[in-house]
PDB file of C-alpha atoms in Angstrom:
ATOM      1  CA  ALA A  14       5.900  -8.199 -16.280  1.00 94.00           C
ATOM      2  CA  ILE A  15       5.423  -4.653 -15.014  1.00 97.00           C
ATOM      3  CA  LEU A  16       7.327  -3.445 -11.936  1.00 97.00           C
ATOM      4  CA  PHE A  17       5.621  -0.688  -9.923  1.00 97.00           C
ATOM      5  CA  ASP A  18       8.396   0.567  -7.621  1.00 95.00           C
ATOM      6  CA  ASP A  19       7.153   1.883  -5.300  1.00 94.00           C
ATOM      7  CA  ILE A  20       3.767   2.324  -3.673  1.00 97.00           C
ATOM      8  CA  THR A  21       5.104   4.369  -0.739  1.00 95.00           C
ATOM      9  CA  ILE A  22       6.438   7.115  -3.026  1.00 96.00           C
ATOM     10  CA  TYR A  23       3.189   7.009  -5.015  1.00 97.00           C
ATOM     11  CA  LEU A  24       1.283   7.397  -1.735  1.00 97.00           C
ATOM     12  CA  SER A  25       3.473  10.336  -0.694  1.00 96.00           C
ATOM     13  CA  ASN A  26       2.676  12.054  -3.982  1.00 96.00           C
ATOM     14  CA  MET A  27      -1.052  11.446  -3.469  1.00 96.00           C
ATOM     15  CA  LEU A  28      -1.023  12.648   0.156  1.00 96.00           C
ATOM     16  CA  TYR A  29       1.195  15.707  -0.210  1.00 95.00           C
ATOM     17  CA  GLY A  30       1.012  16.640  -3.887  1.00 93.00           C
ATOM     18  CA  LYS A  31      -0.900  19.412  -5.619  1.00 93.00           C
ATOM     19  CA  ASN A  32      -4.238  17.541  -5.629  1.00 93.00           C
ATOM     20  CA  ALA A  33      -3.912  16.005  -2.162  1.00 96.00           C
ATOM     21  CA  PRO A  34      -7.174  15.007  -0.479  1.00 96.00           C
ATOM     22  CA  GLN A  35      -8.351  17.170   2.399  1.00 96.00           C
ATOM     23  CA  GLY A  36     -10.123  16.298   5.637  1.00 96.00           C
ATOM     24  CA  THR A  37      -9.564  13.835   8.429  1.00 96.00           C
ATOM     25  CA  THR A  38      -7.230  10.877   8.150  1.00 95.00           C
ATOM     26  CA  LEU A  39     -10.190   8.595   7.431  1.00 96.00           C
ATOM     27  CA  GLU A  40     -11.546  10.954   4.757  1.00 97.00           C
ATOM     28  CA  LYS A  41      -8.138  11.149   3.083  1.00 97.00           C
ATOM     29  CA  ALA A  42      -7.793   7.373   3.308  1.00 97.00           C
ATOM     30  CA  ALA A  43     -11.174   6.881   1.613  1.00 97.00           C
ATOM     31  CA  VAL A  44     -10.094   9.022  -1.358  1.00 97.00           C
ATOM     32  CA  ILE A  45      -6.751   7.238  -1.601  1.00 97.00           C
ATOM     33  CA  ARG A  46      -8.355   3.790  -1.343  1.00 97.00           C
ATOM     34  CA  LYS A  47     -10.479   4.661  -4.402  1.00 98.00           C
ATOM     35  CA  GLN A  48      -7.369   5.751  -6.310  1.00 97.00           C
ATOM     36  CA  ILE A  49      -5.530   2.575  -5.298  1.00 98.00           C
ATOM     37  CA  GLN A  50      -8.543   0.492  -6.351  1.00 98.00           C
ATOM     38  CA  ALA A  51      -8.437   2.155  -9.776  1.00 98.00           C
ATOM     39  CA  LEU A  52      -4.731   1.271  -9.985  1.00 98.00           C
ATOM     40  CA  LEU A  53      -5.479  -2.339  -8.999  1.00 98.00           C
ATOM     41  CA  ASP A  54      -8.309  -2.535 -11.550  1.00 98.00           C
ATOM     42  CA  ALA A  55      -5.948  -1.279 -14.267  1.00 98.00           C
ATOM     43  CA  ALA A  56      -3.318  -3.813 -13.198  1.00 97.00           C
ATOM     44  CA  ARG A  57      -5.843  -6.659 -13.472  1.00 96.00           C
ATOM     45  CA  ALA A  58      -7.128  -5.422 -16.830  1.00 97.00           C
ATOM     46  CA  CYS A  59      -3.719  -5.040 -18.479  1.00 96.00           C
ATOM     47  CA  GLY A  60      -3.262  -8.790 -18.874  1.00 94.00           C
ATOM     48  CA  ARG A  61       0.307  -8.750 -17.554  1.00 96.00           C
ATOM     49  CA  THR A  62       1.926  -9.745 -14.296  1.00 97.00           C
ATOM     50  CA  VAL A  63       2.259  -6.607 -12.167  1.00 98.00           C
ATOM     51  CA  VAL A  64       4.657  -6.544  -9.230  1.00 97.00           C
ATOM     52  CA  PHE A  65       4.038  -3.848  -6.622  1.00 97.00           C
ATOM     53  CA  VAL A  66       6.875  -2.874  -4.278  1.00 97.00           C
ATOM     54  CA  SER A  67       6.183  -1.103  -1.002  1.00 96.00           C
ATOM     55  CA  ASN A  68       8.111  -0.153   2.108  1.00 93.00           C
ATOM     56  CA  GLU A  69       6.920  -1.335   5.512  1.00 91.00           C
ATOM     57  CA  VAL A  70       6.719   1.847   7.584  1.00 90.00           C
ATOM     58  CA  GLY A  71       4.733   0.502  10.528  1.00 88.00           C
ATOM     59  CA  ASN A  72       7.309  -1.720  12.223  1.00 89.00           C
ATOM     60  CA  GLY A  73       9.066   1.043  14.151  1.00 87.00           C
ATOM     61  CA  ILE A  74       8.028   3.220  17.044  1.00 90.00           C
ATOM     62  CA  VAL A  75       4.860   5.306  16.882  1.00 91.00           C
ATOM     63  CA  PRO A  76       5.813   8.581  15.168  1.00 91.00           C
ATOM     64  CA  ASP A  77       5.829  11.647  17.402  1.00 93.00           C
ATOM     65  CA  ASN A  78       3.929  13.888  14.985  1.00 95.00           C
ATOM     66  CA  ALA A  79       0.469  13.718  13.471  1.00 94.00           C
ATOM     67  CA  MET A  80       1.570  13.890   9.831  1.00 94.00           C
ATOM     68  CA  ALA A  81       3.937  10.925  10.192  1.00 94.00           C
ATOM     69  CA  ARG A  82       1.314   8.912  12.105  1.00 95.00           C
ATOM     70  CA  GLU A  83      -1.243   9.619   9.382  1.00 96.00           C
ATOM     71  CA  TYR A  84       1.212   8.549   6.680  1.00 96.00           C
ATOM     72  CA  ARG A  85       2.053   5.362   8.592  1.00 96.00           C
ATOM     73  CA  ASP A  86      -1.624   4.500   9.059  1.00 96.00           C
ATOM     74  CA  ILE A  87      -2.674   5.165   5.468  1.00 97.00           C
ATOM     75  CA  SER A  88       0.396   3.354   4.138  1.00 96.00           C
ATOM     76  CA  GLY A  89      -0.542   0.303   6.198  1.00 96.00           C
ATOM     77  CA  TRP A  90      -4.132   0.388   4.938  1.00 97.00           C
ATOM     78  CA  VAL A  91      -2.929   0.712   1.334  1.00 98.00           C
ATOM     79  CA  ASN A  92      -0.535  -2.220   1.792  1.00 97.00           C
ATOM     80  CA  GLN A  93      -3.417  -4.290   3.196  1.00 96.00           C
ATOM     81  CA  GLN A  94      -5.638  -3.338   0.253  1.00 97.00           C
ATOM     82  CA  ILE A  95      -2.996  -4.291  -2.295  1.00 98.00           C
ATOM     83  CA  GLY A  96      -2.113  -7.467  -0.408  1.00 96.00           C
ATOM     84  CA  GLU A  97      -5.749  -8.546  -0.331  1.00 95.00           C
ATOM     85  CA  ALA A  98      -6.061  -8.044  -4.088  1.00 96.00           C
ATOM     86  CA  ALA A  99      -2.748  -9.716  -4.920  1.00 96.00           C
ATOM     87  CA  ASP A 100      -2.386 -13.343  -5.934  1.00 95.00           C
ATOM     88  CA  GLN A 101       0.928 -13.509  -4.077  1.00 95.00           C
ATOM     89  CA  VAL A 102       2.457 -11.400  -1.288  1.00 96.00           C
ATOM     90  CA  PHE A 103       6.080 -11.572  -0.203  1.00 96.00           C
ATOM     91  CA  TYR A 104       7.782  -9.852   2.731  1.00 95.00           C
ATOM     92  CA  VAL A 105      11.458  -9.436   1.847  1.00 95.00           C
ATOM     93  CA  VAL A 106      14.162  -8.757   4.428  1.00 93.00           C
ATOM     94  CA  ALA A 107      17.882  -8.887   3.607  1.00 94.00           C
ATOM     95  CA  GLY A 108      17.086 -10.600   0.324  1.00 94.00           C
ATOM     96  CA  GLN A 109      15.067 -13.352   2.007  1.00 96.00           C
ATOM     97  CA  ALA A 110      11.448 -13.627   0.815  1.00 95.00           C
ATOM     98  CA  VAL A 111       8.644 -14.935   3.014  1.00 95.00           C
ATOM     99  CA  ASP A 112       5.414 -15.974   1.267  1.00 95.00           C
ATOM    100  CA  ILE A 113       2.843 -14.139   3.409  1.00 93.00           C
ATOM    101  CA  LYS A 114      -0.281 -15.555   1.766  1.00 91.00           C
ATOM    102  CA  ARG A 115       0.996 -19.093   2.225  1.00 91.00           C
ATOM    103  CA  LEU A 116       1.456 -18.432   5.950  1.00 89.00           C
ATOM    104  CA  ALA A 117      -1.737 -16.413   6.414  1.00 78.00           C
ATOM    105  CA  PHE A 118      -4.624 -17.559   8.569  1.00 79.00           C
ATOM    106  CA  ARG A 119      -8.037 -16.429   7.329  1.00 76.00           C
ATOM    107  CA  PHE A 120     -10.762 -15.540   9.819  1.00 79.00           C
ATOM    108  CA  ASP A 121     -13.774 -16.485   7.694  1.00 75.00           C
TER     109      ASP A 121
END
């Protein structure tokens, strides 16, 4: 298995690093979604189990500054994208894992 720990730091590097996307939040998110899709495609193609770890940053209060709100929003969208592509999704709190996909309701 391959452990990718963690997506939130990877996202920070993409958003604020040397080659960070420019534009509106939605424009930045579109660029990042493509990069995340390439990562997901590589994970599928490698033939191994890949475990992605991410922090949940959207459960608190709404951040008081635009940069933090943008990071929270894009992080949530990235987590959704990875969760949709994943075979299994677990939410872990205090060492207790909840199987999100098993509990999920699909609006088809």
